[in-house]
Coordinates of C-alpha atoms and ligand atoms in Angstrom, one line a residue:
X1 CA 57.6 152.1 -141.2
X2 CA 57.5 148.1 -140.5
X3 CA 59.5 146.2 -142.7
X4 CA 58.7 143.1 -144.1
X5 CA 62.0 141.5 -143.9
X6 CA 63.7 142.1 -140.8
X7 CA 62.5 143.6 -137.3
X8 CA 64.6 143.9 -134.2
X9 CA 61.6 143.7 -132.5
X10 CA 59.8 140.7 -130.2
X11 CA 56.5 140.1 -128.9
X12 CA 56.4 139.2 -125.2
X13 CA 53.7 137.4 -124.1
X14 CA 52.1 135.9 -120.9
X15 CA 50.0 133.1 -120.6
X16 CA 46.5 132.4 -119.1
X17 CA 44.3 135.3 -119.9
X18 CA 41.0 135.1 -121.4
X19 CA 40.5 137.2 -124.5
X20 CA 37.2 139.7 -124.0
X21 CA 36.0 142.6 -125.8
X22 CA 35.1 143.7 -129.5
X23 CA 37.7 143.9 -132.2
X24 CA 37.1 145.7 -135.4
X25 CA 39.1 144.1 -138.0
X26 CA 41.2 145.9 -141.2
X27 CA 40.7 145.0 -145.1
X28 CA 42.1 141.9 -146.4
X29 CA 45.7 141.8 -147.2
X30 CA 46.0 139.3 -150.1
X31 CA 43.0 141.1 -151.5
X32 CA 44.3 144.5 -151.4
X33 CA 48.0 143.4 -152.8
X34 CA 46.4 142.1 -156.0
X35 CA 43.9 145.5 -155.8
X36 CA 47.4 147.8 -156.3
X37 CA 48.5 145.7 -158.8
X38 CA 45.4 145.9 -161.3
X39 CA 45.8 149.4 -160.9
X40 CA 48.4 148.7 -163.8
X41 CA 45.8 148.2 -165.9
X42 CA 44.0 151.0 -165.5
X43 CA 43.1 154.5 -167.6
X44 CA 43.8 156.8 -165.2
X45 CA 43.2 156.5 -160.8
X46 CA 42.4 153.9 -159.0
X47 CA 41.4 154.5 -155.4
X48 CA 41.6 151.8 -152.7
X49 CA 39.8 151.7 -149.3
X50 CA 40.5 149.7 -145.8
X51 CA 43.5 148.8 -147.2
X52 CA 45.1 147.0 -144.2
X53 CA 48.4 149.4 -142.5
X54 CA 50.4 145.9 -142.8
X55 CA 54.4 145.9 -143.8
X56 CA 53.8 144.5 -147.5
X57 CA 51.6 147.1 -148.5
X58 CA 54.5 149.9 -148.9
X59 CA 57.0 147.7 -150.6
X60 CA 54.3 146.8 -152.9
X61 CA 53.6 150.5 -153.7
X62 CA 57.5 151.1 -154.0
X63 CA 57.5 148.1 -156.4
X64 CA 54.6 149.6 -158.4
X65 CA 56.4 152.9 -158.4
X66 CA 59.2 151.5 -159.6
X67 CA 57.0 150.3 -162.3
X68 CA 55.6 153.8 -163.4
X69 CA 52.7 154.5 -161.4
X70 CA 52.2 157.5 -158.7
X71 CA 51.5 156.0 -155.5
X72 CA 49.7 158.1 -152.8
X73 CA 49.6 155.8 -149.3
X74 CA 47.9 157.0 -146.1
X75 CA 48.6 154.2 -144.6
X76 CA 46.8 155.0 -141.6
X77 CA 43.7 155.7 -142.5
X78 CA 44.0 152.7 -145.1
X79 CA 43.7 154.8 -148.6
X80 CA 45.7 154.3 -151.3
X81 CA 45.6 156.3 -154.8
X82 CA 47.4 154.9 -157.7
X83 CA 47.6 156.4 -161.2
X84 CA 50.1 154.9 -163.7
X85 CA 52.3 157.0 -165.7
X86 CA 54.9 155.7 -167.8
X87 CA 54.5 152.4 -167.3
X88 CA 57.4 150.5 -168.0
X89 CA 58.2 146.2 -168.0
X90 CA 60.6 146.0 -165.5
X91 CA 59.6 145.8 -162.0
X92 CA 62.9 146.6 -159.4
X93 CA 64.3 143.6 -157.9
X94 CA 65.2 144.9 -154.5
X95 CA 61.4 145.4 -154.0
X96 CA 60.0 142.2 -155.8
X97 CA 62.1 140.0 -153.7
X98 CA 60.5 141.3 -150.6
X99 CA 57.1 139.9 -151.0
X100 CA 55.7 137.3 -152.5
X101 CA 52.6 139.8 -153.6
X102 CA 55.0 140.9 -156.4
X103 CA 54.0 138.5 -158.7
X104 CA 50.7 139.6 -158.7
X105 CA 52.4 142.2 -161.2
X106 CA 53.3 139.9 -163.9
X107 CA 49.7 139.8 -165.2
X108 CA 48.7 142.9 -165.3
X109 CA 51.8 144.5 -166.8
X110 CA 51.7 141.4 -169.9
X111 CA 47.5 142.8 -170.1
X112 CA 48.9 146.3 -170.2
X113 CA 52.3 146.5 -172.0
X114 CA 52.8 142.7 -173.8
X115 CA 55.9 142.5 -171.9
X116 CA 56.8 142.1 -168.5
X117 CA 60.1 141.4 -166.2
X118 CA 60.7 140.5 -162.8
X119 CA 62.6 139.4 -160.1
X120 CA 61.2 135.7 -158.6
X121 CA 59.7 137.1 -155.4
X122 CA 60.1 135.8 -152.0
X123 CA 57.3 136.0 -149.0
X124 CA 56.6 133.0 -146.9
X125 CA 58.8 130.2 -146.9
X126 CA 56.2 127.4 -146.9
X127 CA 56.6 125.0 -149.8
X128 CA 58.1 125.3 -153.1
X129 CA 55.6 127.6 -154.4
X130 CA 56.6 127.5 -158.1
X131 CA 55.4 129.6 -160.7
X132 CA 54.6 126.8 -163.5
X133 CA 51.0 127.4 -163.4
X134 CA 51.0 131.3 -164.1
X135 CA 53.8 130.2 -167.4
X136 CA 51.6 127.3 -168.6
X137 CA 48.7 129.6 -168.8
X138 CA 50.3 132.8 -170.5
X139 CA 51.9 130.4 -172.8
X140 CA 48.6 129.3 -174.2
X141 CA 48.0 133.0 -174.6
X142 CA 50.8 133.1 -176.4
X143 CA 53.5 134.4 -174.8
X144 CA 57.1 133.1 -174.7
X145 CA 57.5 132.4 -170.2
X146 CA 61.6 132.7 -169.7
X147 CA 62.9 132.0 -166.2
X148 CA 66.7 132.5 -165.6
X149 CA 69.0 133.8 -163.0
X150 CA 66.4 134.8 -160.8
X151 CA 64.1 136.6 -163.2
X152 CA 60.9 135.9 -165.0
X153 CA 60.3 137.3 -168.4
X154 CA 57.1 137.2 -170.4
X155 CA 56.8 138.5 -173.6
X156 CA 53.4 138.5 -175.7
X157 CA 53.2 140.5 -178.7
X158 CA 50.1 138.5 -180.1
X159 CA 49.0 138.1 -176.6
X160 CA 45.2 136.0 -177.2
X161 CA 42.4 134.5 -175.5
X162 CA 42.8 130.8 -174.8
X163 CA 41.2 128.1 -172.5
X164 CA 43.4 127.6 -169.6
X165 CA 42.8 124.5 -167.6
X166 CA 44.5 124.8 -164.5
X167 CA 46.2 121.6 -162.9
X168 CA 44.8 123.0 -159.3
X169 CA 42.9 126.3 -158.1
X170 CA 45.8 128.1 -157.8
X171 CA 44.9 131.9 -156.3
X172 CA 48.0 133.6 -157.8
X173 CA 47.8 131.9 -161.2
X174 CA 44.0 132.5 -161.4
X175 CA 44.8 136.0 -160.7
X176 CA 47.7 136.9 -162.5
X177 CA 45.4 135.2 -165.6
X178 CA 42.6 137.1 -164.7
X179 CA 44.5 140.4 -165.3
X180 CA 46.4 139.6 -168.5
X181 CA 43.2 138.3 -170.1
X182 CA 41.0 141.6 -169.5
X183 CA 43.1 143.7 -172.2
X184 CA 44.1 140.5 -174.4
X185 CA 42.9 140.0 -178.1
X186 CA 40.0 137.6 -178.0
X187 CA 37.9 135.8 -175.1
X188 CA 39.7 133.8 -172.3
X189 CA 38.2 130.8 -170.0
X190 CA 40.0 130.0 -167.1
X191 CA 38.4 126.2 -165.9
X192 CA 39.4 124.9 -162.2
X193 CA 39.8 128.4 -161.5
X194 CA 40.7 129.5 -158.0
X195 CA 37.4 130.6 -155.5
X196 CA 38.6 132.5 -153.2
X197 CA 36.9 135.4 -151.6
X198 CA 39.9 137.7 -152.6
X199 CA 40.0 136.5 -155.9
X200 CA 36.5 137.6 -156.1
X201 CA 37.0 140.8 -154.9
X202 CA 40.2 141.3 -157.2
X203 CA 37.0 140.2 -160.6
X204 CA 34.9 142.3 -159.0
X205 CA 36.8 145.5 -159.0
X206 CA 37.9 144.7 -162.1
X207 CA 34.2 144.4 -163.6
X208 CA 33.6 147.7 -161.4
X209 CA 36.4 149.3 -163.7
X210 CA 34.5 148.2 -167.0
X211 CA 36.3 144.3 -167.7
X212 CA 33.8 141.8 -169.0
X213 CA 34.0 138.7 -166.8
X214 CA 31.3 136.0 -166.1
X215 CA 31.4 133.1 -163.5
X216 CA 32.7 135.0 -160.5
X217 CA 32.8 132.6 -157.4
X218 CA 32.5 129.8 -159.7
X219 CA 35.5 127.1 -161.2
X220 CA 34.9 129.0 -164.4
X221 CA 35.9 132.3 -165.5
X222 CA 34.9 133.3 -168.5
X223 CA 36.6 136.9 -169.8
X224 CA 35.5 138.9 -172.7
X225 CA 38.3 141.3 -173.4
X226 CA 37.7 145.4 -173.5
X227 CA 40.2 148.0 -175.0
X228 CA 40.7 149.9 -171.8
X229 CA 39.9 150.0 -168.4
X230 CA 38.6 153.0 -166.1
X231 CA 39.0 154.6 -162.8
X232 CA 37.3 153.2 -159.8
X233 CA 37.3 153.7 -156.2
X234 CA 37.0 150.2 -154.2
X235 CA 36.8 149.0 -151.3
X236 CA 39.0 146.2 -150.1
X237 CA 37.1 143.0 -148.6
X238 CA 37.2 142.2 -145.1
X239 CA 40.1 140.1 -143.9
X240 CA 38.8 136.4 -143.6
X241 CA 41.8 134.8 -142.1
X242 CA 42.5 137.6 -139.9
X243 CA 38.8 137.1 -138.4
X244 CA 39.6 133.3 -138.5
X245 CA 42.4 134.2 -136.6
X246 CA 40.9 136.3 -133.7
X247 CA 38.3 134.0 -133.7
X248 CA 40.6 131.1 -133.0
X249 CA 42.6 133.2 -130.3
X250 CA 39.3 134.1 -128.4
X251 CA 38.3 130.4 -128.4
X252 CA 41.4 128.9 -127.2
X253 CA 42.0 131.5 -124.3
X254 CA 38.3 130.5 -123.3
X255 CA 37.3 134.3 -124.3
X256 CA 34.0 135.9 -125.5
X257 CA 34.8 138.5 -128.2
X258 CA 32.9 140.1 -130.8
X259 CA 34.7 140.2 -134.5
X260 CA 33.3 143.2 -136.5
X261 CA 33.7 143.7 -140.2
X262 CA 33.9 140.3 -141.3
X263 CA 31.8 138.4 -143.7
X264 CA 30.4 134.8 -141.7
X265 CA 29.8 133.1 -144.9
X266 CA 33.4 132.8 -146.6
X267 CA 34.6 131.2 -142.9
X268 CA 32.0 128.5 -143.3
X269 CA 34.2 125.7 -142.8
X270 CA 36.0 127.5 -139.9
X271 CA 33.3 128.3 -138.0
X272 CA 31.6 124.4 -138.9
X273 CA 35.1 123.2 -137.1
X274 CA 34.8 126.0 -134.2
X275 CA 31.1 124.8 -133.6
X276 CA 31.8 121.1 -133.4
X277 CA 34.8 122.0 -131.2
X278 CA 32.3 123.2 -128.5
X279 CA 33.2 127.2 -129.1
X280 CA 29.7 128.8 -129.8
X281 CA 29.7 131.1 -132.6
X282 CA 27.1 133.7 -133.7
X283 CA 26.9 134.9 -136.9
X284 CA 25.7 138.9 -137.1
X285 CA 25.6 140.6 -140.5
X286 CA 29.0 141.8 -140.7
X287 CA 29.9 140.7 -137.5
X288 CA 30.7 137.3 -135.3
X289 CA 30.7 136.5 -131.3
X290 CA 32.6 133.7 -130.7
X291 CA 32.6 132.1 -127.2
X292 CA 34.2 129.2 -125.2
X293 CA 34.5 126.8 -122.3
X294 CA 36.1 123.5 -123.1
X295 CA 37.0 122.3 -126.1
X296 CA 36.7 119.3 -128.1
X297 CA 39.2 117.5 -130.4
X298 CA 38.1 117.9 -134.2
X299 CA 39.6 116.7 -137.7
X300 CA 40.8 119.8 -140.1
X301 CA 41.3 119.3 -143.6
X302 CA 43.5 122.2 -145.7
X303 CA 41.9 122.7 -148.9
X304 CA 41.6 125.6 -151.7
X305 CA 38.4 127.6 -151.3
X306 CA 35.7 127.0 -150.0
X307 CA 37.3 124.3 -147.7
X308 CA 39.2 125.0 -145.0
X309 CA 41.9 127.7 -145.5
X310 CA 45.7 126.5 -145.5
X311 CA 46.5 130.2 -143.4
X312 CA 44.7 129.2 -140.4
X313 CA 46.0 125.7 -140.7
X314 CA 48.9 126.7 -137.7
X315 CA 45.8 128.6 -135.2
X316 CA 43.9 125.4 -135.3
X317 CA 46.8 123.2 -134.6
X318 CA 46.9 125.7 -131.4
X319 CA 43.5 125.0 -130.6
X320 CA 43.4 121.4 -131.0
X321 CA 46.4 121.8 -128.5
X322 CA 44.2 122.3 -126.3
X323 CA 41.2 120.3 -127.1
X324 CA 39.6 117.1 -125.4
X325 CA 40.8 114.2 -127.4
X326 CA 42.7 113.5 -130.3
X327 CA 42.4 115.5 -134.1
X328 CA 43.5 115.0 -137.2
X329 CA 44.9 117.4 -139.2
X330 CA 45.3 117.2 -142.7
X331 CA 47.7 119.8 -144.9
X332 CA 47.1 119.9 -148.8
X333 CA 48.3 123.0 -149.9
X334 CA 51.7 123.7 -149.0
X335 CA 54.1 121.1 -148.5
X336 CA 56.1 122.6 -145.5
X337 CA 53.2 124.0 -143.7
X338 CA 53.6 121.7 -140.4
X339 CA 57.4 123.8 -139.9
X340 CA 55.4 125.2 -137.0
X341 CA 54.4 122.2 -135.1
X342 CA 58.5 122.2 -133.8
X343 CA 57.5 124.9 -132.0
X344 CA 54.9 123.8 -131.0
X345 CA 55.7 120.6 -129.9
X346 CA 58.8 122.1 -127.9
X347 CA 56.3 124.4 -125.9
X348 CA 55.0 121.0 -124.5
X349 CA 51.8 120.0 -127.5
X350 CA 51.8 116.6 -128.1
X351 CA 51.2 116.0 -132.1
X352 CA 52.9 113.3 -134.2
X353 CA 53.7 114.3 -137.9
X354 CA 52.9 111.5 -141.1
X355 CA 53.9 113.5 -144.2
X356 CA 50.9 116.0 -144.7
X357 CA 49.0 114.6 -141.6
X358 CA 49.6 115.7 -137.8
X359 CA 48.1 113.9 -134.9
X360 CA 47.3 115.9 -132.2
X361 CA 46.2 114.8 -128.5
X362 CA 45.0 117.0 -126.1
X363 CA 44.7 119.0 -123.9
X364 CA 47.8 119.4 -123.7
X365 CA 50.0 121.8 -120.9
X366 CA 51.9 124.7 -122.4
X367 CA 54.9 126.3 -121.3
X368 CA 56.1 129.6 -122.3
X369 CA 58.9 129.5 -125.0
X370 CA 61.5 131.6 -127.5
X371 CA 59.8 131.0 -130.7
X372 CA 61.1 132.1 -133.7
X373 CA 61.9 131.3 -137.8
X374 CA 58.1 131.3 -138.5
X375 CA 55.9 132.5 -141.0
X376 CA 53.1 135.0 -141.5
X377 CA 50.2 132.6 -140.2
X378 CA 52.8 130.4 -137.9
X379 CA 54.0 133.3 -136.3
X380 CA 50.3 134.4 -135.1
X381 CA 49.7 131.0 -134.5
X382 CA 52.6 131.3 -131.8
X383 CA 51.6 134.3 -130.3
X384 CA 47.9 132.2 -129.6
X385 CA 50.3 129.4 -128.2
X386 CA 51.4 132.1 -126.0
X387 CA 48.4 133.4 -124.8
X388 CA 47.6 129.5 -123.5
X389 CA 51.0 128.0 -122.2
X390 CA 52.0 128.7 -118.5
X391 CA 55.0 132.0 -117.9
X392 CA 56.8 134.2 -120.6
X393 CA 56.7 133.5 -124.2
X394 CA 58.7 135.4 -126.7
X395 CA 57.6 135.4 -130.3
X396 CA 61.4 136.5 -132.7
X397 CA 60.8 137.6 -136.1
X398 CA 57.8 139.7 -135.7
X399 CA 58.3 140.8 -139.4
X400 CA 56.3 138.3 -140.2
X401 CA 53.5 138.7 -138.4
X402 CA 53.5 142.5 -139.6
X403 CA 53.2 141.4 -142.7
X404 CA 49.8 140.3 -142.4
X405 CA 48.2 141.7 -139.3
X406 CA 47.6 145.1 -138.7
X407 CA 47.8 146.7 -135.2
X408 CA 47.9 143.0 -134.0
X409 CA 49.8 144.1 -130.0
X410 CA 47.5 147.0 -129.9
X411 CA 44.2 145.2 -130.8
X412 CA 45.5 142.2 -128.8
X413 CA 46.0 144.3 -125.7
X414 CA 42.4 145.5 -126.4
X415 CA 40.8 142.2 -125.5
X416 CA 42.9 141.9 -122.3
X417 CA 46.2 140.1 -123.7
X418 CA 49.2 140.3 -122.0
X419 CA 51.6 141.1 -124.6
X420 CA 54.2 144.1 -125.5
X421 CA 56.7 145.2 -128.3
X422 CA 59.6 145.5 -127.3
X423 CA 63.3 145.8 -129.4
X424 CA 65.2 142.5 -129.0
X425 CA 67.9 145.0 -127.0
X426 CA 65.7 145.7 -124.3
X427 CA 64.9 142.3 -123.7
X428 CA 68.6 140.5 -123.7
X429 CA 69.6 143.6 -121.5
Ligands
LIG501 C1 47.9 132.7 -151.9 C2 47.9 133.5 -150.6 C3 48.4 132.6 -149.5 C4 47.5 131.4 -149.4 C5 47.5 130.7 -150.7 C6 46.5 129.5 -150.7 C7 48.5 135.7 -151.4 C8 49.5 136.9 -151.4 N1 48.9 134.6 -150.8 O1 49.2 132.3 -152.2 O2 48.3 133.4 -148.3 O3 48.1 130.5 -148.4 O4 47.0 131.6 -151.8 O5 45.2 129.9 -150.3 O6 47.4 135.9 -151.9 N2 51.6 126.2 -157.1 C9 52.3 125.5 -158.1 N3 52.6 126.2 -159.2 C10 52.2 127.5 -159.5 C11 51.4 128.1 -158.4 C12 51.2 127.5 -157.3 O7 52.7 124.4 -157.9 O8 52.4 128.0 -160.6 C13 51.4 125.5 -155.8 C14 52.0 126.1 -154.6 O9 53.4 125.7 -154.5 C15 51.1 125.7 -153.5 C16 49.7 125.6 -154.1 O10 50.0 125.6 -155.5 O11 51.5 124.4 -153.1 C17 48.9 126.8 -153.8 O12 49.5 128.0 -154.3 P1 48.6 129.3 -154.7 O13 47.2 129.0 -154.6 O14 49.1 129.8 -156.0 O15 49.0 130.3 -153.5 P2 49.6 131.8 -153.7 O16 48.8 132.5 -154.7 O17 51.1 131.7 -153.7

């Protein structure tokens, strides 16, 4: 099975094919991560559909099974079945610290059991991705938030409703808030809440399994607490940034592809920035064509939902790469989000970093390049850079990008890419 923390293997790519075809795309993965973890929550099985065959999703089902529930994962045909058992506070640390996901435990196990501990996870490295919102908030619920050595502990015996004003829309906080406040004593309003369509989906499955909760899709949640929570079978949302991301790819190889099982309307700010880049985009009902010849430069702003998404932050910096004229990129969510642009930069991109802003002039000629040390979104990101610049790229630490997209060689390879696993061995030999 992947892993989400090493690989020995690369991804070789060549340059200056245009991507073609039709690519159905997997559920989303930080939908479905949070999905697992409600099942904490519930009275008895929780069944999960499309849920995406990417490395985190078996470490978070060790870590849940570590927790107390029975975990059934067919990975490959994207079904998951969790039933908790005898669930107990204290998540395992070898697990936790393998993906950032693992947080999304602390919420529901503080809902479920007034009590939860757990390693700090790890995930991305991209800023410094503190967990100060998620205290603040449990701590007007009345819990005591400890953090030491390492470990978070939350203890709640009188855990209540409270208004929570979040300093910013954070997804995690919103979420882990959202679950403790289902089974707490007394109503719960969480104001400046995060928007996201995953954070959405995680409400809505949640209502499906009998929780109370108004303003979905709005900056206020407002949560009316129930005794217990019921089975469900759900279906995980489609995988916006992993559409964003193929539809990036197909636009900066000058490609015509066809995106299936995606939902247009939570890329709108994507697809406003695609279209004014040149790259025509059609919207079907669950589906998108996106097409280019030429691109244009374009300014990008990062931004919590429903602006434009920090994750494909690094695929645009690609594009504008390669894009008439000079963009502007702006990065407001995570502080050390522009790590790619080295890379970038070295593969021959011309883009000049001001704190959270990056020029970039184009077009700009790429040459084929050893990339590694990058993240989940960086990582694909590179592999795009690849499929422009001129010879051989090599993208190291391909952990990452298993982490977050599913059969991405194979389904590359699909629309006419020129890429290959291979072990790290092979290729120094
Ligand atoms: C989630 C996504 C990630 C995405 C991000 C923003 C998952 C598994 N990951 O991450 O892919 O890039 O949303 O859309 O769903 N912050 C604090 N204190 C906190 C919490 C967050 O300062 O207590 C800061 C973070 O350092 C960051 C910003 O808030 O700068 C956004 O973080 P958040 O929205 O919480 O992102 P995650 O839930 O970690």
């Amino acid at each position: 099975m992947l892993d989400p923390t090493s690989s020995t293997d690369v991804f070789r790519v060549r340059g200056g094919r245009a991507l073609q075809g039709t690519v159905h795309l997997s559920g989303a993965k930080n939908s479905a991560l949070k999905l697992m973890a409600a099942a904490i929550l519930c009275d008895g099985p929780v069944e999960l559909r499309e849920v995406p065959a990417i490395a985190d999703v078996p470490v978070m089902a060790d870590v849940l099974r570590g927790i107390g529930l029975e975990v059934d994962l067919d990975i490959e045909a994207g079904v998951c079945r969790l039933e908790p058992r005898r669930v107990q506070p204290v998540a395992p640390a070898d697990a936790v610290r393998r993906i950032r996901a693992s947080l999304s435990c602390l919420g529901p196990l503080v809902g479920r059991l007034r009590h939860a501990r757990l390693a700090l996870p790890g995930g991305d490295r991209i800023g410094a991705r503190t967990i100060d919102l998620h205290a603040r908030g449990l701590e007007a619920m009345g819990a005591t938030v400890t953090v030491d050595n390492g470990e978070v502990e939350v203890v709640a015996p009188d855990l209540h409703g409270a208004l929570v004003t979040l300093d910013f829309p954070s997804v995690g906080a919103t979420e882990n808030l959202l679950m403790a406040a289902v089974l707490a004593d007394g109503p719960t309003v969480i104001d400046n809440a995060a928007r996201e369509p995953e954070v959405q989906d995680l409400a809505r499955m949640l209502v499906a399994m009998g929780a109370r909760i108004e303003g979905i899709g709005s900056p206020t949640l407002e949560i009316d607490p129930v005794d217990r929570l019921a089975p469900v079978t759900w279906e995980t949302c489609p995988d916006r940034i992993e559409a964003g991301t193929y539809a990036m790819a197909a636009a900066v190889t000058g490609g015509d592809v066809l995106i299936e099982r995606v939902n247009a309307s939570e890329l709108t700010l994507p697809l406003l920035k695609l279209r004014a880049a040149g790259v025509l985009v059609e919207e079907g009902s669950h589906s998108l064509r996106v097409k280019a010849d030429g691109l244009s430069s374009v300014d990008v702003v990062t931004l919590p939902y429903p602006g434009f998404p920090t994750d494909l932050q690094p695929q645009m910096m690609v594009l504008l790469s390669q894009a008439h004229g000079t963009s502007r990129c702006t990065e407001n969510v995570f502080e050390s989000r522009f790590s790619f642009v080295r890379e970038l930069v070295r593969m021959g991109a011309d883009v000049e970093i001001d704190g959270h802003h990056a020029l970039i002039r184009g077009p700009a000629r790429l040459s084929g390049a050893t990339l590694s040390g990058l993240d989940v979104r960086a990582g694909a990101a590179g592999v795009m850079a690849g499929l422009v610049a001129d010879g051989e790229t090599v993208v190291r630490d391909v952990h990452h990008i298993d982490r977050g997209y599913a059969w991405f060689v194979p389904r590359l390879q699909a629309l006419g890419a020129d890429i290959e696993r291979v072990s790290a061995a092979d290729l120094d030999a």
